[in-house]
Coordinates of C-alpha atoms in Angstrom, one line a residue:
X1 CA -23.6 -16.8 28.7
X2 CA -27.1 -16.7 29.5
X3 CA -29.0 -20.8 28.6
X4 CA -32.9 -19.6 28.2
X5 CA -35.4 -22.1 27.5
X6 CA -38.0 -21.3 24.6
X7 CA -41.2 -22.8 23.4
X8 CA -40.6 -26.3 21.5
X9 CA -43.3 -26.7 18.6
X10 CA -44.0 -30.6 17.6
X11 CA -45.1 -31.7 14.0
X12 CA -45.8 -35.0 12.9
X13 CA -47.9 -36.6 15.7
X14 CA -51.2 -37.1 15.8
X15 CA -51.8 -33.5 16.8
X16 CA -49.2 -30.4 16.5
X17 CA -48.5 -29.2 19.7
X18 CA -46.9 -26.3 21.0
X19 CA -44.8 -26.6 24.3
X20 CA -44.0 -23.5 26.7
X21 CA -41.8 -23.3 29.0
X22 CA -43.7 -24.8 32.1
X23 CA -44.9 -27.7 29.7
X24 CA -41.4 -28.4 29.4
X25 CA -41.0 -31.3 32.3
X26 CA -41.3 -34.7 32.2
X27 CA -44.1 -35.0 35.1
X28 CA -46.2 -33.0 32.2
X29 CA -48.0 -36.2 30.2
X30 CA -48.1 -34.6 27.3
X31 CA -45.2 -33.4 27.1
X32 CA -43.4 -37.3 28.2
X33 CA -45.6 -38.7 25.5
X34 CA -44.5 -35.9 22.8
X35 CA -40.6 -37.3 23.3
X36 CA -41.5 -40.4 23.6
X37 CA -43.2 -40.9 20.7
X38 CA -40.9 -38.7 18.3
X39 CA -38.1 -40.8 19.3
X40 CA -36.6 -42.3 16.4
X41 CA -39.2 -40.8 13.8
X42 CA -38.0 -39.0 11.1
X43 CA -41.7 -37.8 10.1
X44 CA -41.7 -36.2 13.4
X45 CA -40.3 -32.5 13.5
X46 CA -39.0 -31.2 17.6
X47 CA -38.3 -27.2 16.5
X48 CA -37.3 -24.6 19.1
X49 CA -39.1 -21.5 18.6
X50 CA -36.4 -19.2 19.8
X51 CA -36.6 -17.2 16.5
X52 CA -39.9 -17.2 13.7
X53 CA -40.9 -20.9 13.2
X54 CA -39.9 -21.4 9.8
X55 CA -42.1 -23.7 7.8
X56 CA -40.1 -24.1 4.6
X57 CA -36.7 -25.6 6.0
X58 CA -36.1 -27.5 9.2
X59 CA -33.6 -25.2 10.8
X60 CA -33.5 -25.3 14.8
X61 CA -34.6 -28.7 14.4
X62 CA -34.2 -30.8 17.7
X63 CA -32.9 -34.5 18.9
X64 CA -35.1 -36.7 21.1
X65 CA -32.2 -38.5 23.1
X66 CA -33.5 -41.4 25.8
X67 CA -31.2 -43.1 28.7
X68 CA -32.7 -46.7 29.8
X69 CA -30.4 -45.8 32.8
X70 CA -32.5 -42.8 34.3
X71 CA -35.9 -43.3 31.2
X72 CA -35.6 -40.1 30.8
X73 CA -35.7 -38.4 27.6
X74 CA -34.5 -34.7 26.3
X75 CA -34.0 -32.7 24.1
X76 CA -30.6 -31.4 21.8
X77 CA -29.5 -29.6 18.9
X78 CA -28.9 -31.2 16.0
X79 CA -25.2 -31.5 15.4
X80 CA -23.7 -28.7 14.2
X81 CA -27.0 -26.7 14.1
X82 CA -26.9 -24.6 17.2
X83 CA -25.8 -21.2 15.2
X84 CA -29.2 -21.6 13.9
X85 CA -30.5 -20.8 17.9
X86 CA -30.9 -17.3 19.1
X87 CA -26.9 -16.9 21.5
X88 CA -29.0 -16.7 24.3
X89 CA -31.0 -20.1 23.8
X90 CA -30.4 -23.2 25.3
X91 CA -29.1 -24.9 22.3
X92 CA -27.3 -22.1 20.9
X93 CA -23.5 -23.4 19.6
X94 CA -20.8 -21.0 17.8
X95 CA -19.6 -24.1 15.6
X96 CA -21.3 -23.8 12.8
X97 CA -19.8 -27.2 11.3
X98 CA -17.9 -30.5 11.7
X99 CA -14.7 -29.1 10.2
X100 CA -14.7 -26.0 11.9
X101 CA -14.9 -27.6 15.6
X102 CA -13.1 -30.9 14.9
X103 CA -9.7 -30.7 17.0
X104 CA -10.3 -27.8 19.3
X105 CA -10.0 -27.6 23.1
X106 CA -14.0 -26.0 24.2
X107 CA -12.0 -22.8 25.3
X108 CA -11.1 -21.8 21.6
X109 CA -14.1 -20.3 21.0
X110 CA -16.7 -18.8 23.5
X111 CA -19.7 -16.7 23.3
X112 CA -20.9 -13.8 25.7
X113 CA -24.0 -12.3 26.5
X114 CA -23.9 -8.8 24.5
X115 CA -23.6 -11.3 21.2
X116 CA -19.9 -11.0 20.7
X117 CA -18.0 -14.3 20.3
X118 CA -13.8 -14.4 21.5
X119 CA -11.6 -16.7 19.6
X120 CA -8.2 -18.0 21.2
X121 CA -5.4 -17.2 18.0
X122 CA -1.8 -18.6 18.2
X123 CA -0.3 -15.6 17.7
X124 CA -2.0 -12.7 20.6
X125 CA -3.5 -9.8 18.6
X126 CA -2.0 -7.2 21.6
X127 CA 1.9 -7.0 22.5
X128 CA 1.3 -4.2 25.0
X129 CA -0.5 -6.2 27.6
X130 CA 1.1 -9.4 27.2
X131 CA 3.5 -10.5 30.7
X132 CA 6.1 -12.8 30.0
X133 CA 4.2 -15.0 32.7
X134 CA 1.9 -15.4 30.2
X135 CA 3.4 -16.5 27.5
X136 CA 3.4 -20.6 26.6
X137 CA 1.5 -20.8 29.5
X138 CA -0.1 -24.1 30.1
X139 CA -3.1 -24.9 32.2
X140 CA -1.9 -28.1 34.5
X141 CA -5.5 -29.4 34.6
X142 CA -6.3 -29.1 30.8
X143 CA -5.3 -32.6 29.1
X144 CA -4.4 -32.6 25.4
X145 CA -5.3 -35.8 23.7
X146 CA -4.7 -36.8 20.0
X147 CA -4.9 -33.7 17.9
X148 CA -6.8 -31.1 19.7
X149 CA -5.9 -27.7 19.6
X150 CA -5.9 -24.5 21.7
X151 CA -6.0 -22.0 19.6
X152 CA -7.5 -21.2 15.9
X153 CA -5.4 -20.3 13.2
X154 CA -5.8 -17.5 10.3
X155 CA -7.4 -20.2 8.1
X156 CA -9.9 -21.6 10.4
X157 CA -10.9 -18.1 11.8
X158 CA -11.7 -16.9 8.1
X159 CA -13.8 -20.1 7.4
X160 CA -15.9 -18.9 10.6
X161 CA -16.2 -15.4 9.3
X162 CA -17.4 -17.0 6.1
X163 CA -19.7 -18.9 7.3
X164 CA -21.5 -17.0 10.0
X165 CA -21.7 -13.9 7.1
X166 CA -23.1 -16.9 4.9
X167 CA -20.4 -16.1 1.9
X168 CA -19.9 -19.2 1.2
X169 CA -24.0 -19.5 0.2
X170 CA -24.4 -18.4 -3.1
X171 CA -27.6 -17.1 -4.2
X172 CA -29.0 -15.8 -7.6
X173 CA -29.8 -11.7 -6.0
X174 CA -25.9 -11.7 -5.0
X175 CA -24.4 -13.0 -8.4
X176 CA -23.5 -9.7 -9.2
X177 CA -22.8 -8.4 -5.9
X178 CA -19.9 -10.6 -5.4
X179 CA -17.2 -7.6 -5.2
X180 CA -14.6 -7.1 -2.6
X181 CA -16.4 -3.5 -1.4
X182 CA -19.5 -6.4 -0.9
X183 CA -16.7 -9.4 1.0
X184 CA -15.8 -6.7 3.1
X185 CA -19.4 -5.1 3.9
X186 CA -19.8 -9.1 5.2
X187 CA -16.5 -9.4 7.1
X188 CA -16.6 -6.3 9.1
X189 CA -19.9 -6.8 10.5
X190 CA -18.5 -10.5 11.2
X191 CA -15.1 -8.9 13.0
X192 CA -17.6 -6.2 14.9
X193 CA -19.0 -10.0 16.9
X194 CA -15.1 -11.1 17.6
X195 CA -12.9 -10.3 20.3
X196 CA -9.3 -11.8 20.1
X197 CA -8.5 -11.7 23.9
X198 CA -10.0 -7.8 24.8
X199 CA -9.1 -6.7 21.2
X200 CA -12.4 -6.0 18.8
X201 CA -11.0 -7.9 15.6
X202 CA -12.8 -5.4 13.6
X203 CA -10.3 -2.6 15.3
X204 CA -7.1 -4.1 13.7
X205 CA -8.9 -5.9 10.9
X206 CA -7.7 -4.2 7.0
X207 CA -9.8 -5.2 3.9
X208 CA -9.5 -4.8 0.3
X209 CA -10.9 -1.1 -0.6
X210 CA -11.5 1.0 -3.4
X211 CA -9.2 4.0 -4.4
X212 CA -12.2 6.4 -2.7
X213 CA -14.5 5.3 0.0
X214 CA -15.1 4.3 3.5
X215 CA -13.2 1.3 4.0
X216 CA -10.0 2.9 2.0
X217 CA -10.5 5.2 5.5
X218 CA -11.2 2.2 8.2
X219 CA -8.1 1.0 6.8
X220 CA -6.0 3.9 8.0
X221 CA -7.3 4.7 11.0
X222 CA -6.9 1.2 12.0
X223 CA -3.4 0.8 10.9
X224 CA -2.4 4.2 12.8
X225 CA -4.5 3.2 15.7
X226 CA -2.7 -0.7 15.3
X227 CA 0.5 1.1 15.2
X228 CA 0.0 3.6 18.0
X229 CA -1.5 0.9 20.8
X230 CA 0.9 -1.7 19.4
X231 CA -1.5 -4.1 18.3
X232 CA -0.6 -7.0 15.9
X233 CA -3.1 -6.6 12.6
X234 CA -5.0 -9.2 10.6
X235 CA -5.7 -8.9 6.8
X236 CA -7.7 -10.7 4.9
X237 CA -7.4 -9.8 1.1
X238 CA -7.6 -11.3 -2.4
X239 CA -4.2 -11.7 -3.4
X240 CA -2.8 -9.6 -6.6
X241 CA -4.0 -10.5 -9.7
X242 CA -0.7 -10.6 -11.5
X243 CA 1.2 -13.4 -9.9
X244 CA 4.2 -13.5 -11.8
X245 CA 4.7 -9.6 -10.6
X246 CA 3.7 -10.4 -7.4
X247 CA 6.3 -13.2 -6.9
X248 CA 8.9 -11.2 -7.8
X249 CA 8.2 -8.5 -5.6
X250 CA 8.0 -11.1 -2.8
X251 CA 11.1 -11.9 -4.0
X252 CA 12.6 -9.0 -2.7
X253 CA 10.9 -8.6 0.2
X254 CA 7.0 -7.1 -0.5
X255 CA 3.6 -8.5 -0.6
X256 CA 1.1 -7.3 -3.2
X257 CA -2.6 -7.7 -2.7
X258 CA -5.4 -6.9 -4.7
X259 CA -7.0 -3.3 -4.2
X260 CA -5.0 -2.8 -0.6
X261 CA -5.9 0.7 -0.5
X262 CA -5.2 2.3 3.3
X263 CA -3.4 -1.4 3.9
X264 CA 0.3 0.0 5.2
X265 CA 3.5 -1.6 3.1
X266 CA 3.6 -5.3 3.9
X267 CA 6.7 -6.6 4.1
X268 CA 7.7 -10.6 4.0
X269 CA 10.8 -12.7 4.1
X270 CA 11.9 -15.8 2.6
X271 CA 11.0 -17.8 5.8
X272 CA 7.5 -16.6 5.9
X273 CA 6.7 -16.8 2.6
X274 CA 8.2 -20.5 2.7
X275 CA 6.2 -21.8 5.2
X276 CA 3.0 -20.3 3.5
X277 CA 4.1 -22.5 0.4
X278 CA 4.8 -25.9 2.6
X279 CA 1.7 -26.0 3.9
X280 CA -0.9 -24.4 1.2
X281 CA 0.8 -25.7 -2.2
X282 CA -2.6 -26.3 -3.9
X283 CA -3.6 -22.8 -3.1
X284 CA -0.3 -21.4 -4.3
X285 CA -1.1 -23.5 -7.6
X286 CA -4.5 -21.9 -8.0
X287 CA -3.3 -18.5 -8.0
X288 CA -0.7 -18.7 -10.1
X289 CA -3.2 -20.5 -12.7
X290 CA -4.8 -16.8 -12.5
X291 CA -7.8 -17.7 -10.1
X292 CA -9.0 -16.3 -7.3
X293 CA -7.3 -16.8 -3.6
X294 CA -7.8 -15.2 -0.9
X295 CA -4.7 -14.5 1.4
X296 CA -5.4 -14.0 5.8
X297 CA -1.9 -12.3 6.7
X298 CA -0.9 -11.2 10.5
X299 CA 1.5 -8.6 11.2
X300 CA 3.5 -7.2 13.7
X301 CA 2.6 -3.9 14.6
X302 CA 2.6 -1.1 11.7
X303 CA 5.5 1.3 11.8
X304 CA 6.1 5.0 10.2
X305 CA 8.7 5.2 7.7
X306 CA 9.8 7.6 4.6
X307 CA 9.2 6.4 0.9
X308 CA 10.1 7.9 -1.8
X309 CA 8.1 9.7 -3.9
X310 CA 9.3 11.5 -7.1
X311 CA 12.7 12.5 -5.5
X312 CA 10.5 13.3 -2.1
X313 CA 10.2 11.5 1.7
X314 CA 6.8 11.1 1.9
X315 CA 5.3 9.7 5.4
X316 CA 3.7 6.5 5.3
X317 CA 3.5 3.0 7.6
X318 CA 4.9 -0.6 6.6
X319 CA 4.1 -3.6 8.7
X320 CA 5.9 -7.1 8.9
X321 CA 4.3 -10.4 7.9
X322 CA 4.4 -12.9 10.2
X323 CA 1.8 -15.4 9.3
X324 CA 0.1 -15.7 5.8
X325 CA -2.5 -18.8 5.4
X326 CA -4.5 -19.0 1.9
X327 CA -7.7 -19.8 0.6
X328 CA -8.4 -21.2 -2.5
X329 CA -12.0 -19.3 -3.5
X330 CA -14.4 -19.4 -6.8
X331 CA -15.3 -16.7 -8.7
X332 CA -18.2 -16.1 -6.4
X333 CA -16.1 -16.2 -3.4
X334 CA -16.9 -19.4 -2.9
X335 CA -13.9 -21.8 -0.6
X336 CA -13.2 -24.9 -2.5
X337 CA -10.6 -27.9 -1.6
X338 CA -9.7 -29.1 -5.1
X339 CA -10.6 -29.2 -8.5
X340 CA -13.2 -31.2 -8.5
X341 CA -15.3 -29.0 -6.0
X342 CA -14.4 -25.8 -8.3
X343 CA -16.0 -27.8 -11.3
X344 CA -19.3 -29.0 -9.6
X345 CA -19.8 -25.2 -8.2
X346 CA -19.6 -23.8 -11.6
X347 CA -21.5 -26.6 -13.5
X348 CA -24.4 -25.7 -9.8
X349 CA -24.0 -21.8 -10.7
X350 CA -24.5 -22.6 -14.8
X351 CA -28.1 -24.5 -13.4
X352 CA -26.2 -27.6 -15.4
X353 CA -27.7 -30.4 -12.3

């Protein structure tokens, strides 16, 4: 990945200053007096200019850092700020919060050059290409220490998606958008930027769809193509709205999702679905209360089988469950931890504060 300097503008001092690239060493006065001075004071605003200076908010905002070692000053992102950055900027980082990186090795998520971004899961995405060789492999010079992690799971890969498609932002012109045809308008394009090893997540990614429409096709093609390269597939779906009926069928072996249409037959077993209910109780709880949870499911590849259809075989594909993680989600789509959060964002949406 490319690290290109830009421009640096400088509000607050005396006089606003704009920095190009060549300004940008510390033998340059001006520039030596600029960090210097900005050190330490808030009313002082570092930006990069690597996209449109934006004079309402402070995004791309940067740190004046200073070693008494070396007295040398430069420049960094703000924590957690660097998706702001253009990916080919100096300061550009994929994190997009404290959460999201906390706990991971740096390998778990890179970024390339042409944009796209590739995420380490637990579980590989491709069976085909995978050597035994290669499996539980473990790098002799990578240390773990404490809690850090080398892959991503299902949860944490969907709280990327939703924050780089900014879903979990609620604004006023998208209170009515908020429909799963317009959650999964935002996730593909999301999926198009992620590669999963050398698979394109948006190749074996399914999506709640309408009865007629595009997406009711995507999901097809990619579960034939899924099935046909024998690639694992990742769903990421409201769960049914009828709990009690979807309980049961899990029950005996099927997992119902809200509007799955092109999403093959999912089927689940009792040690699946009990792991899912050790480690996400809460969200469990929330959907069977009748609200809104989102479920991101990995399966084996999809296989052909013969259903039966009014005394007929008729073709069609099922797939195994071998991960499902949940998401507890607000009417507006919005991820929330506990009750309390899903209180304050309705009283926010009401205009109550």
């Amino acid at each position: 990945m490319s690290s290109k300097m830009y421009w640096v503008h400088v509000k607050g001092l005396e006089n606003t200053q704009v920095f190009k690239n060549e300004d940008q060493f510390l033998s340059n006065k001006n520039w030596y007096r600029a960090l210097r001075d900005a050190r330490g004071n808030n009313n002082v605003f570092v930006t990069c200019l690597c996209c449109k200076h934006d004079t309402v908010t402070t995004k791309r905002r940067l740190k004046v850092s200073y070693s008494t070692k070396t007295d040398k000053y430069w420049l960094s992102a703000w924590p957690h700020s660097g998706n702001e950055h253009r990916q080919d900027c100096r300061y550009y980082s994929a994190w997009t919060n404290a959460v999201l990186s906390k706990g991971y090795t740096s390998d778990v998520l890179t970024t390339h050059s042409d944009n796209s971004v590739s995420i380490k899961l637990k579980v590989s995405l491709d069976t085909k290409n995978v050597t035994n060789s290669d499996e539980g492999k473990v790098s002799k010079t990578t240390t773990r220490t404490g809690n850090s992690k080398t892959s991503i799971s299902l949860l944490g890969l969907t709280h990327y998606m939703w924050e780089k498609a900014q879903i979990n932002v609620w604004r006023p012109a998208f209170d009515k958008k908020r429909t799963f045809s317009w959650l999964a308008s935002r996730l593909r394009k999301e999926a198009a930027l992620i590669k999963v090893g050398k698979t394109k997540l948006s190749d074996v990614l399914l999506l709640n769809a309408s009865p007629t429409g595009e997406q009711q096709d995507r999901n097809r093609e990619r579960a034939i193509s899924a099935g046909d390269n024998k690639q694992r597939l990742v769903i990421i779906s409201i769960l049914h709205s009828d709990p009690k009926k979807a309980l049961a069928q899990i029950e005996s072996g099927t997992l119902l999702l809200s509007s799955p249409f092109g999403i093959p037959k999912l089927e689940i077993s009792q040690n699946v679905f009990n792991k899912t209910k050790r480690s996400f109780e809460r969200e469990l709880n929330h959907w069977k209360n009748g609200k809104k949870t989102i479920a991101i499911i990995q399966t084996e590849s999809p296989v052909n089988y013969d259903r039966t259809e009014k005394g007929m075989n008729v073709p069609d594909r099922k797939a195994e469950v071998i991960s499902m993680q949940l998401m507890a989600v607000t009417e507006r789509l919005i991820p929330i931890d506990s009750s309390y959060e899903e209180r304050l964002e309705k009283k926010l949406h009401e205009g109550v504060f």
